Coordinates of C-alpha atoms in Angstrom, one line a residue:
X202 CA 25.8 -21.1 45.7
X203 CA 25.9 -24.7 44.9
X204 CA 22.1 -24.9 44.9
X205 CA 21.8 -22.0 42.5
X206 CA 24.5 -23.2 40.1
X207 CA 22.4 -26.0 38.5
X208 CA 19.5 -23.6 38.0
X209 CA 21.7 -20.9 36.6
X210 CA 23.3 -23.5 34.2
X211 CA 19.9 -24.6 33.1
X212 CA 18.8 -21.1 32.5
X213 CA 21.9 -20.4 30.4
X214 CA 21.1 -23.5 28.4
X215 CA 17.6 -22.3 27.7
X216 CA 18.9 -18.9 26.7
X217 CA 21.3 -20.5 24.3
X218 CA 18.4 -22.4 22.8
X219 CA 16.5 -19.2 22.3
X220 CA 19.6 -17.6 20.8
X221 CA 20.1 -20.5 18.4
X222 CA 16.4 -20.2 17.4
X223 CA 16.9 -16.5 16.7
X224 CA 20.0 -17.3 14.6
X225 CA 18.0 -19.9 12.6
X226 CA 15.3 -17.3 12.1
X227 CA 17.9 -14.8 11.0
X228 CA 19.2 -17.2 8.3
X229 CA 15.7 -17.9 7.1
X230 CA 14.8 -14.2 7.1
X231 CA 17.9 -13.4 5.1
X232 CA 17.1 -15.9 2.5
X233 CA 13.5 -14.6 2.4
X234 CA 14.7 -11.0 2.0
X235 CA 17.0 -11.9 -0.9
X236 CA 14.3 -13.9 -2.7
X237 CA 11.8 -11.1 -2.2
X238 CA 14.3 -8.5 -3.6
X239 CA 14.9 -10.8 -6.6
X240 CA 11.2 -11.5 -7.3
X241 CA 9.4 -9.9 -10.2
X242 CA 7.5 -6.8 -9.3
X243 CA 3.7 -6.7 -9.9
X244 CA 3.2 -4.2 -12.7
X245 CA -0.5 -3.8 -12.1
X246 CA 0.0 -1.3 -9.3
X247 CA 3.2 -0.4 -7.5
X248 CA 5.2 -3.5 -7.5
X249 CA 4.6 -4.3 -3.8
X250 CA 2.1 -7.2 -4.1
X251 CA 2.9 -9.9 -1.7
X252 CA 3.8 -11.2 0.7
X253 CA 5.4 -14.3 -0.9
X254 CA 6.8 -15.2 -4.2
X255 CA 6.4 -18.9 -5.3
X256 CA 10.0 -19.8 -4.2
X257 CA 9.7 -18.2 -0.8
X258 CA 7.3 -20.7 0.9
X259 CA 9.4 -23.8 0.3
X260 CA 12.6 -21.9 1.1
X261 CA 11.2 -21.1 4.6
X262 CA 10.9 -24.8 5.4
X263 CA 14.1 -25.9 3.7
X264 CA 16.3 -23.1 5.1
X265 CA 14.7 -23.5 8.6
X266 CA 15.4 -27.3 8.6
X267 CA 19.0 -26.9 7.5
X268 CA 19.6 -24.0 10.0
X269 CA 18.0 -25.8 12.9
X270 CA 20.1 -29.0 12.2
X271 CA 23.4 -27.1 11.8
X272 CA 22.8 -25.1 15.0
X273 CA 22.0 -28.4 16.8
X274 CA 18.8 -27.2 18.3
X275 CA 17.0 -29.6 20.6
X276 CA 14.1 -31.2 18.7
X277 CA 15.3 -29.4 15.6
X278 CA 12.7 -31.0 13.2
X279 CA 10.0 -29.7 15.5
X280 CA 11.5 -26.3 15.8
X281 CA 12.1 -26.1 12.0
X282 CA 8.4 -26.9 11.3
X283 CA 6.9 -24.8 14.0
X284 CA 9.2 -21.9 13.2
X285 CA 8.5 -22.0 9.5
X286 CA 4.7 -22.0 10.1
X287 CA 5.0 -19.2 12.6
X288 CA 7.2 -17.2 10.1
X289 CA 4.7 -17.6 7.2
X290 CA 1.7 -16.7 9.4
X291 CA 3.4 -13.8 11.0
X292 CA 4.8 -12.5 7.7
X293 CA 1.3 -12.5 6.2
X294 CA -0.1 -10.7 9.2
X295 CA 2.7 -8.0 9.2
X296 CA 2.2 -7.5 5.5
X297 CA -1.3 -6.1 6.2
X298 CA 0.5 -3.0 7.7
X299 CA 2.9 -2.5 4.8
X300 CA 2.3 0.6 2.6
X301 CA 2.6 0.6 -1.1
X302 CA 6.1 1.7 -2.1
X303 CA 4.7 4.5 -4.2
X304 CA 3.2 6.2 -1.1
X305 CA 6.6 7.1 0.2
X306 CA 8.8 6.5 -2.8
X307 CA 11.1 3.9 -1.2
X308 CA 12.6 0.8 -2.9
X309 CA 10.5 -2.4 -2.7
X310 CA 13.6 -4.4 -1.6
X311 CA 13.4 -2.7 1.8
X312 CA 10.2 -4.7 2.4
X313 CA 12.4 -7.7 2.9
X314 CA 12.7 -6.4 6.5
X315 CA 9.2 -7.7 7.1
X316 CA 10.2 -11.2 6.2
X317 CA 13.4 -10.9 8.3
X318 CA 11.5 -9.7 11.4
X319 CA 8.8 -12.5 11.0
X320 CA 11.4 -15.2 10.7
X321 CA 13.4 -14.1 13.7
X322 CA 10.3 -13.8 15.8
X323 CA 8.8 -17.1 14.6
X324 CA 11.9 -19.2 15.2
X325 CA 12.7 -17.5 18.5
X326 CA 9.2 -18.4 19.7
X327 CA 9.6 -22.0 18.4
X328 CA 12.9 -22.2 20.2
X329 CA 11.3 -21.0 23.4
X330 CA 8.5 -23.6 23.0
X331 CA 10.9 -26.5 22.9
X332 CA 13.8 -25.1 25.0
X333 CA 11.9 -24.7 28.2
X334 CA 11.2 -27.4 30.8
X335 CA 7.9 -25.7 31.4
X336 CA 5.5 -25.3 28.6
X337 CA 4.0 -22.0 29.4
X338 CA 6.9 -19.6 28.3
X339 CA 6.8 -21.1 24.8
X340 CA 3.1 -21.1 24.7
X341 CA 3.1 -17.4 25.9
X342 CA 5.5 -16.5 23.1
X343 CA 3.3 -18.2 20.4
X344 CA 0.3 -16.5 22.1
X345 CA 1.8 -13.1 21.5
X346 CA 2.4 -14.0 17.8
X347 CA -1.2 -15.3 17.6
X348 CA -2.5 -12.0 19.1
X349 CA -0.5 -10.0 16.5
X350 CA -2.0 -12.1 13.7
X351 CA -5.5 -11.8 15.1
X352 CA -5.3 -8.0 15.3
X353 CA -3.9 -7.7 11.8
X354 CA -7.3 -8.1 10.0
X355 CA -9.3 -5.4 12.0
X356 CA -6.3 -3.0 12.0
X357 CA -5.5 -3.4 8.3
X358 CA -8.0 -0.8 7.0
X359 CA -7.3 1.9 9.6
X360 CA -3.5 1.5 9.0
X361 CA -4.0 1.6 5.2
X362 CA -6.0 4.8 5.5
X363 CA -3.3 6.3 7.8
X364 CA -0.6 5.6 5.3
X365 CA -2.7 7.0 2.4
X366 CA -3.4 10.2 4.3
X367 CA 0.3 10.7 5.1
X368 CA 1.1 10.0 1.4
X369 CA -1.4 12.6 0.2
X370 CA 0.2 15.1 2.6
X371 CA 3.7 14.3 1.2
X372 CA 2.6 14.9 -2.5
X373 CA 3.0 18.6 -2.4
X374 CA -0.2 19.0 -4.3
X375 CA -3.0 21.3 -2.8
X376 CA -5.7 19.1 -1.4
X377 CA -8.7 20.5 -3.1
X378 CA -11.8 19.0 -4.7
X379 CA -15.0 20.3 -6.2
X380 CA -18.4 19.9 -4.5
X381 CA -20.5 18.6 -7.5
X382 CA -24.3 18.8 -7.1
X383 CA -25.9 15.4 -7.3
X384 CA -22.6 13.6 -7.3
X385 CA -20.3 12.3 -4.6
X386 CA -16.6 11.5 -4.4
X387 CA -16.6 7.9 -5.5
X388 CA -12.9 7.1 -5.6
X389 CA -9.5 8.6 -5.4
X390 CA -6.4 6.9 -6.8
X391 CA -3.5 6.2 -4.4
X392 CA -0.8 8.8 -4.6
X393 CA 2.5 8.1 -6.3
X394 CA 5.5 9.8 -4.7
X395 CA 8.4 9.5 -7.2
X396 CA 10.9 12.1 -8.4
X397 CA 10.3 11.1 -12.1
X398 CA 6.5 11.4 -12.0
X399 CA 4.6 14.7 -11.7
X400 CA 2.7 14.6 -8.4
X401 CA -1.1 14.7 -8.9
X402 CA -4.4 13.5 -7.4
X403 CA -7.0 11.6 -9.5
X404 CA -10.6 11.8 -8.2
X405 CA -13.8 10.4 -9.6
X406 CA -17.3 11.6 -8.9
X407 CA -20.5 9.6 -9.7
X408 CA -24.2 10.2 -9.3
X409 CA -25.6 9.8 -5.8
X410 CA -27.5 6.5 -5.6
X411 CA -26.4 5.3 -9.0
X412 CA -22.6 5.0 -8.5
X413 CA -22.4 1.6 -10.3
X414 CA -24.7 2.5 -13.2
X415 CA -22.7 3.4 -16.3
X416 CA -19.4 3.1 -14.5
X417 CA -16.7 5.7 -14.8
X418 CA -17.8 6.7 -18.3
X419 CA -20.7 8.6 -17.0
X420 CA -18.8 9.9 -14.0
X421 CA -16.6 13.0 -13.8
X422 CA -12.9 12.5 -13.5
X423 CA -10.9 15.3 -11.7
X424 CA -7.2 15.7 -12.0
X425 CA -5.6 18.0 -9.4
X426 CA -2.0 19.2 -10.2
X427 CA 0.3 21.9 -8.9
X428 CA -0.7 25.3 -10.1
X429 CA 2.8 25.9 -11.4
X430 CA 2.5 22.8 -13.7
X431 CA 0.9 24.8 -16.5
X432 CA -1.6 27.5 -17.4
X433 CA -5.2 26.5 -18.1
X434 CA -4.6 27.1 -21.8
X435 CA -1.5 24.9 -21.8
X436 CA -3.2 22.2 -19.8
X437 CA -6.0 22.2 -22.4
X438 CA -3.6 21.8 -25.3
X439 CA -1.7 19.0 -23.5
X440 CA -4.2 17.5 -21.0
X441 CA -3.3 14.8 -18.5
X442 CA -3.4 11.4 -20.2
X443 CA -3.1 13.1 -23.6
X444 CA -3.1 9.8 -25.4
X445 CA -6.7 9.3 -24.6
X446 CA -7.4 12.2 -27.0
X447 CA -5.2 10.9 -29.8
X448 CA -8.2 9.5 -31.7
X449 CA -9.6 13.0 -31.8
X450 CA -6.6 15.2 -32.8
X451 CA -8.9 18.0 -33.9
X452 CA -10.5 18.4 -30.5
X453 CA -10.7 22.2 -30.1
X454 CA -9.8 24.3 -27.1
X455 CA -11.8 27.4 -26.4
X456 CA -11.4 30.1 -23.7
X457 CA -14.3 30.4 -21.2
X458 CA -15.0 33.0 -18.6
X459 CA -12.6 33.8 -15.7
X460 CA -9.5 32.2 -17.3
X461 CA -11.0 28.8 -17.8
X462 CA -10.6 26.7 -20.9
X463 CA -12.8 24.0 -22.4
X464 CA -12.0 21.1 -24.7
X465 CA -14.5 19.0 -26.6
X466 CA -14.0 15.5 -28.0
X467 CA -15.9 12.7 -29.5
X468 CA -18.9 11.0 -28.1
X469 CA -19.8 14.0 -26.0
X470 CA -16.5 14.2 -24.1
X471 CA -15.9 17.5 -22.4
X472 CA -13.0 18.7 -20.3
X473 CA -12.7 22.0 -18.4
X474 CA -9.3 23.4 -17.2
X475 CA -9.0 26.0 -14.5
X476 CA -7.1 27.1 -11.4
X477 CA -8.6 27.1 -8.0
X478 CA -7.4 26.7 -4.4
X479 CA -3.8 27.0 -5.5
X480 CA -4.1 24.1 -7.9
X481 CA -4.5 23.3 -11.6
X482 CA -7.7 21.4 -12.0
X483 CA -9.0 19.3 -15.0
X484 CA -12.6 18.1 -15.0
X485 CA -13.3 15.5 -17.7
X486 CA -16.5 13.6 -18.5
X487 CA -18.5 11.8 -21.2
X488 CA -21.7 12.2 -19.2
X489 CA -21.7 15.8 -18.1
X490 CA -22.3 18.9 -20.1
X491 CA -19.9 21.9 -20.4
X492 CA -22.2 23.9 -18.2
X493 CA -22.1 21.2 -15.5
X494 CA -18.3 21.1 -15.5
X495 CA -18.0 24.9 -15.4
X496 CA -20.4 25.0 -12.5
X497 CA -18.4 22.3 -10.8
X498 CA -15.2 24.3 -11.3
X499 CA -16.7 27.1 -9.2
X500 CA -17.2 24.7 -6.2
X501 CA -13.5 23.7 -5.6
X502 CA -12.8 23.6 -1.9
X503 CA -10.2 22.2 0.4
X504 CA -10.5 18.6 1.4
X505 CA -8.7 16.7 4.1
X506 CA -6.1 14.0 3.5
X507 CA -8.2 11.6 5.6
X508 CA -11.3 12.2 3.5
X509 CA -9.3 11.4 0.4
X510 CA -7.8 8.3 1.9
X511 CA -11.2 7.0 2.9
X512 CA -12.2 7.0 -0.8
X513 CA -9.2 5.1 -2.2
X514 CA -10.1 1.6 -3.4
X515 CA -7.1 -0.6 -2.5
X516 CA -5.4 -2.6 -5.2
X517 CA -3.6 -5.6 -3.8

């Protein structure tokens, strides 16, 4: 018993060191989460751009230094520096797995949990590195963090596509798309899941082999909405992104065959409105003829969420 008591006492001391490191990380993570919630959203996409605002990086070091000193951690300057670096690196790695808030409709402030988790893990590992007589437990802890960071880059794209596919499934919009001869699905916009925005899917088709020639102007834009959103005639009168037709208020709508409607605008712009596959579909282009769009409307078919997700170009 007497032989084991010093060892047990030493182990308890090391456990306390780890606990203090975790507490320091908790303090740092809490400050990071508050600063993130208070930061200005990025208006270019969904307001999730990250992972750090300008004030968050110095706050990691300053809060970590103060917390480590107040908690009387052994070698607290070293723990503060090591923990802060680990927090920043791990936070940037974990951010690669974070979905856009618009995919699931949650508040961006909840992403402060990423910073909280990174700080607790980073400072706990730093505490383990300096709180053990043997070096290997601390090195092993940092090795685990390094492995997570190393895996973040190759896993980012598969995780992004997985989130996108789940978000497309949650939209409540029929997953359909036309099969347009001589063109391929070039891009799909990320879904936006919000109560105040009508759910829809935006697709863009461009000529095979010349996707970058002429840009989107010569492509065909496809808007997929719920069938209950409007009739084809109503959609023609008030199309999606109606402001883009404001410079051509006299653009006429005309009924076509099988309940489809066609709208013509300036500079050869044509739009076809129809129902298919349980969805309301708008096909819009400056570079395709009315006949091409009417033919494309006949080719509407189901498409998988994974196929759509693979076509989304990330905006970060």
